[in-house]
PDB file of C-alpha atoms in Angstrom:
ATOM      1  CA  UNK A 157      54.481 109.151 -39.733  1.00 79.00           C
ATOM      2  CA  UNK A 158      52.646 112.351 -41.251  1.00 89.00           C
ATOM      3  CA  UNK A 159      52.299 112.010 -45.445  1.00 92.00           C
ATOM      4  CA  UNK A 160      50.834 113.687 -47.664  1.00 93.00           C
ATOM      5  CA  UNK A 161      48.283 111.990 -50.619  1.00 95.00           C
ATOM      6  CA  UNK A 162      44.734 112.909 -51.934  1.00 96.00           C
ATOM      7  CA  UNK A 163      41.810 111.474 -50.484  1.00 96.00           C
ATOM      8  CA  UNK A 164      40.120 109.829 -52.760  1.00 95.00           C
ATOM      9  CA  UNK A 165      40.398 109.604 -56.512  1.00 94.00           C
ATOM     10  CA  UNK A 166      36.848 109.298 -57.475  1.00 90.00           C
ATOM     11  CA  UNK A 167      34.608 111.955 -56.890  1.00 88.00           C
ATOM     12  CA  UNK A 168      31.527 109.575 -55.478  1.00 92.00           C
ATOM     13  CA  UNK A 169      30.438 109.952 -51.962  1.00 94.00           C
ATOM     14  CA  UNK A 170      31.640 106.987 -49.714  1.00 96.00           C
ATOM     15  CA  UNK A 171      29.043 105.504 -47.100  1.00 95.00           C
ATOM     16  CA  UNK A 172      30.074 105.119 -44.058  1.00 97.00           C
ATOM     17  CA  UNK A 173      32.746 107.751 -44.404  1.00 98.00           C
ATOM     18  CA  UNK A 174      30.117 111.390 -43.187  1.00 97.00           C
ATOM     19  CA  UNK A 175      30.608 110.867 -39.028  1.00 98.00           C
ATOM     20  CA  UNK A 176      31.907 114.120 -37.288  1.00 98.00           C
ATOM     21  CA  UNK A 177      33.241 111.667 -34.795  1.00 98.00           C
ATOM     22  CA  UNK A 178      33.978 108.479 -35.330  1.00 98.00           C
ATOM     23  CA  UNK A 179      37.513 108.359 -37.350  1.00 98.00           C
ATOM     24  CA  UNK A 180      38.026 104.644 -37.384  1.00 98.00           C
ATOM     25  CA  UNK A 181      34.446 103.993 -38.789  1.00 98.00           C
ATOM     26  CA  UNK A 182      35.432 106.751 -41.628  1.00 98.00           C
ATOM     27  CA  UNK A 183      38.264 104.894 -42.146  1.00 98.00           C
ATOM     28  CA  UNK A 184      37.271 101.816 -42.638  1.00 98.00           C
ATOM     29  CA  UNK A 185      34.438 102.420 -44.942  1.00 98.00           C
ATOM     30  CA  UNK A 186      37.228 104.588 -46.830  1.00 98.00           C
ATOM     31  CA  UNK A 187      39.547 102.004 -47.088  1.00 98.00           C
ATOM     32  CA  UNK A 188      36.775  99.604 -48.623  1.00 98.00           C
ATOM     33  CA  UNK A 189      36.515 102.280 -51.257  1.00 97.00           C
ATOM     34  CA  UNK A 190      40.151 102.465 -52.731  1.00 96.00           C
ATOM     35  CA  UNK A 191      40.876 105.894 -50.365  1.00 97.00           C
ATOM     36  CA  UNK A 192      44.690 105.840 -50.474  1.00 96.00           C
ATOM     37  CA  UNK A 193      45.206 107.855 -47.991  1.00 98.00           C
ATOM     38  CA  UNK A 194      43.426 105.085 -45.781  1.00 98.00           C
ATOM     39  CA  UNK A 195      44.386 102.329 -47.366  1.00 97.00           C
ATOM     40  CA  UNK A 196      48.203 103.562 -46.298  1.00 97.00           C
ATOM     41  CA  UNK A 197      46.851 104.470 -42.952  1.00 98.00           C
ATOM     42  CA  UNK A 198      45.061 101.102 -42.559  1.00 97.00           C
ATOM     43  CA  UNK A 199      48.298  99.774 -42.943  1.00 97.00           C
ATOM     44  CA  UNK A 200      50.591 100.546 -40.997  1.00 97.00           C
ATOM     45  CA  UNK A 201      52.467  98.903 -38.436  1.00 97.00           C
ATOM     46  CA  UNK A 202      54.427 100.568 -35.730  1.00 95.00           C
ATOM     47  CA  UNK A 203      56.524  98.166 -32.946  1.00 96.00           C
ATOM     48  CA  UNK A 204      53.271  95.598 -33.084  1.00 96.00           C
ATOM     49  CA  UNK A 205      50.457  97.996 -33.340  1.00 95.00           C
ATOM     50  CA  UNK A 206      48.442  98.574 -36.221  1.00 96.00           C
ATOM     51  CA  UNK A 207      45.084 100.183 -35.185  1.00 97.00           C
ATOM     52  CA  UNK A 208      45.655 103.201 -36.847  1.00 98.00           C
ATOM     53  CA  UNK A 209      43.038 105.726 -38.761  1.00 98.00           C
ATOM     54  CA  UNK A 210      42.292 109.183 -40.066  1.00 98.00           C
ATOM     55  CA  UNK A 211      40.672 111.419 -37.379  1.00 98.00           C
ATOM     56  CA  UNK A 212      37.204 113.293 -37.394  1.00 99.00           C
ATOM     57  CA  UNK A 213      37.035 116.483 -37.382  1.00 98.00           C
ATOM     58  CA  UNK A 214      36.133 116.468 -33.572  1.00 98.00           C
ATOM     59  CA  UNK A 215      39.045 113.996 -33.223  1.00 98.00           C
ATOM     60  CA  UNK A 216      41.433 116.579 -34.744  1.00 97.00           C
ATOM     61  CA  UNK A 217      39.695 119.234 -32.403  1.00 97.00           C
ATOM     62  CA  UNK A 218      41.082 117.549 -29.347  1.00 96.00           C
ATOM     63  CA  UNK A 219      44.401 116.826 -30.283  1.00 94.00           C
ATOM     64  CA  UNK A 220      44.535 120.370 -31.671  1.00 94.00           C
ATOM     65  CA  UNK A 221      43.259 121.830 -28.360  1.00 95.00           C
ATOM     66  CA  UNK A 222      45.763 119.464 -26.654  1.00 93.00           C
ATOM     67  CA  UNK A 223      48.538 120.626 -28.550  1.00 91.00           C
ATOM     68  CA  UNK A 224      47.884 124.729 -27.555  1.00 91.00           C
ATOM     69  CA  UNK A 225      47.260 123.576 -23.921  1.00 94.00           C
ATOM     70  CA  UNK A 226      51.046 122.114 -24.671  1.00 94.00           C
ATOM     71  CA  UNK A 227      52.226 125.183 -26.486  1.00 91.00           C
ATOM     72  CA  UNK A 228      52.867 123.050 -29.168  1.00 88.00           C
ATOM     73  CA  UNK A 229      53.233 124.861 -33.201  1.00 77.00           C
ATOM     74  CA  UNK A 230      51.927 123.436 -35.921  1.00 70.00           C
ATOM     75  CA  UNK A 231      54.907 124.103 -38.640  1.00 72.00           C
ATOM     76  CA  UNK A 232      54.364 125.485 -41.999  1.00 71.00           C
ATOM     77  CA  UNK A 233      52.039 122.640 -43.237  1.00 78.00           C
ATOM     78  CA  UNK A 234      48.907 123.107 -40.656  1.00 90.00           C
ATOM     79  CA  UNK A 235      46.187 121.705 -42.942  1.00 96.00           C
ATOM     80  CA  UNK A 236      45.165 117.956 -42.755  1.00 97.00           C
ATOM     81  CA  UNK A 237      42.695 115.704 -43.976  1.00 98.00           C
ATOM     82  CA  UNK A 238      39.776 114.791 -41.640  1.00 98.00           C
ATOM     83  CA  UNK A 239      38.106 111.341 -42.043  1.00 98.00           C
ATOM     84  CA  UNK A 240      34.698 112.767 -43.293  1.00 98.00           C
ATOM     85  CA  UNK A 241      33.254 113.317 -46.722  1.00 98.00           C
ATOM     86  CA  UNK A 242      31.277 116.470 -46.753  1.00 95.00           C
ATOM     87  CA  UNK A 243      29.808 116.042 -49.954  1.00 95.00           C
ATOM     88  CA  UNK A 244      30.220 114.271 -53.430  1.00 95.00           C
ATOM     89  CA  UNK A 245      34.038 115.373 -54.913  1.00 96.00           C
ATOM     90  CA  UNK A 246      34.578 116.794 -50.893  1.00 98.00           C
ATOM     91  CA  UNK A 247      35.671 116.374 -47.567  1.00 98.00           C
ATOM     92  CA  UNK A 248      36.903 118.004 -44.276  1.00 98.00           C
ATOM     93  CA  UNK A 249      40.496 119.536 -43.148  1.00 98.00           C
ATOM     94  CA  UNK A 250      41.356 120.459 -40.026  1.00 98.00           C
ATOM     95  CA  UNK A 251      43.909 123.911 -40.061  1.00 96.00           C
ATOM     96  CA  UNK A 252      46.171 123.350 -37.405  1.00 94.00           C
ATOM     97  CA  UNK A 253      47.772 126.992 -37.795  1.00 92.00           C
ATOM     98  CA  UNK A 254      43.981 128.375 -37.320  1.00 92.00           C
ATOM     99  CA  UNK A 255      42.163 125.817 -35.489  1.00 93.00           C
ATOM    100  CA  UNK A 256      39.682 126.097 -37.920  1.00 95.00           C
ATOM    101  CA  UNK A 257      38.086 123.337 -40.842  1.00 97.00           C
ATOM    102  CA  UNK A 258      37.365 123.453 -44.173  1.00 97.00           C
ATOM    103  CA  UNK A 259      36.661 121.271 -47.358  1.00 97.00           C
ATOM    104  CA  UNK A 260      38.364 120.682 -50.086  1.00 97.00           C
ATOM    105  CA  UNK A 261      38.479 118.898 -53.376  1.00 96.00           C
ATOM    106  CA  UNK A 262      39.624 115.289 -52.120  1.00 96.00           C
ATOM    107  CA  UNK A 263      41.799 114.791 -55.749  1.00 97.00           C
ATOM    108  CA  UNK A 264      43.755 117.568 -53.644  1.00 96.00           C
ATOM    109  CA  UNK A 265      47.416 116.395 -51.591  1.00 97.00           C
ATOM    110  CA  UNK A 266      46.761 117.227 -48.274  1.00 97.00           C
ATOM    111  CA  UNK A 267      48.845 116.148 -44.933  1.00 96.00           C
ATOM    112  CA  UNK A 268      47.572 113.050 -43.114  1.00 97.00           C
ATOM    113  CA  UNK A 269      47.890 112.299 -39.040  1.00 95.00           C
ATOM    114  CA  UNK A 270      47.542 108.652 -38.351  1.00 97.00           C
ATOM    115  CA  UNK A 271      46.392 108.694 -34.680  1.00 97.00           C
ATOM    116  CA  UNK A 272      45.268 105.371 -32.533  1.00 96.00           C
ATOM    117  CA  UNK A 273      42.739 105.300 -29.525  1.00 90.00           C
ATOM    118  CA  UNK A 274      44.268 104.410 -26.042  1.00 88.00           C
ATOM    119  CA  UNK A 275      42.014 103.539 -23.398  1.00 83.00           C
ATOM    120  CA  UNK A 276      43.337 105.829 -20.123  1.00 85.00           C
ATOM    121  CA  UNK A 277      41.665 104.364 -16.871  1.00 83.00           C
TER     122      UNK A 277
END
């Protein structure tokens, strides 16, 4: 399910779309702005569920930490878009391969990871 697009065509800043930690608000406000990567996200639908978004850059932090508690590898193509706009013609990756984030130019292809929230009781 992991693709690769540019964020956002236009180089305007997107309201709603600057939390560190809340990907589905992010995505949502991107999606009402054109974003293709979340319009793409916003729609899929896998066996009946279709809740998916882009995740913060805290969100990606925790699956990332998840996946080294797991001994999990990244692959070749570690970076991927985070759900937040840093600044006007910007926003946040998350470097799977480094654990580290970034920006970059959001006319840029970058990888995307839909993700969903589960409630665990």
């Amino acid at each position: 399910m992991i693709f690769s697009d540019i964020w956002h065509a236009d180089h305007n800043l997107i309201e709603g779309a600057t939390s560190k930690v809340d990907g589905l608000r992010n995505t949502k406000a991107m999606a009402a702005a054109g974003s293709p990567i979340a319009q793409r996200v916003t729609e899929i639908n896998l066996h009946g569920l279709s809740d998916f978004y882009i995740p913060s850059p805290q969100e990606h932090d925790v699956i990332d930490a998840a996946m080294r508690a797991a001994g999990s590898e990244p692959g070749t193509n570690s970076r991927y878009w985070t759900s937040m706009q840093t600044a006007q013609g910007a926003a946040a990756f998350h470097d799977y391969q480094t654990g580290g984030q970034g920006f970059e130019n959001i006319r840029e292809p970058m990888n995307v990871l839909p993700i969903r929230r589960e409630l665990v009781s």
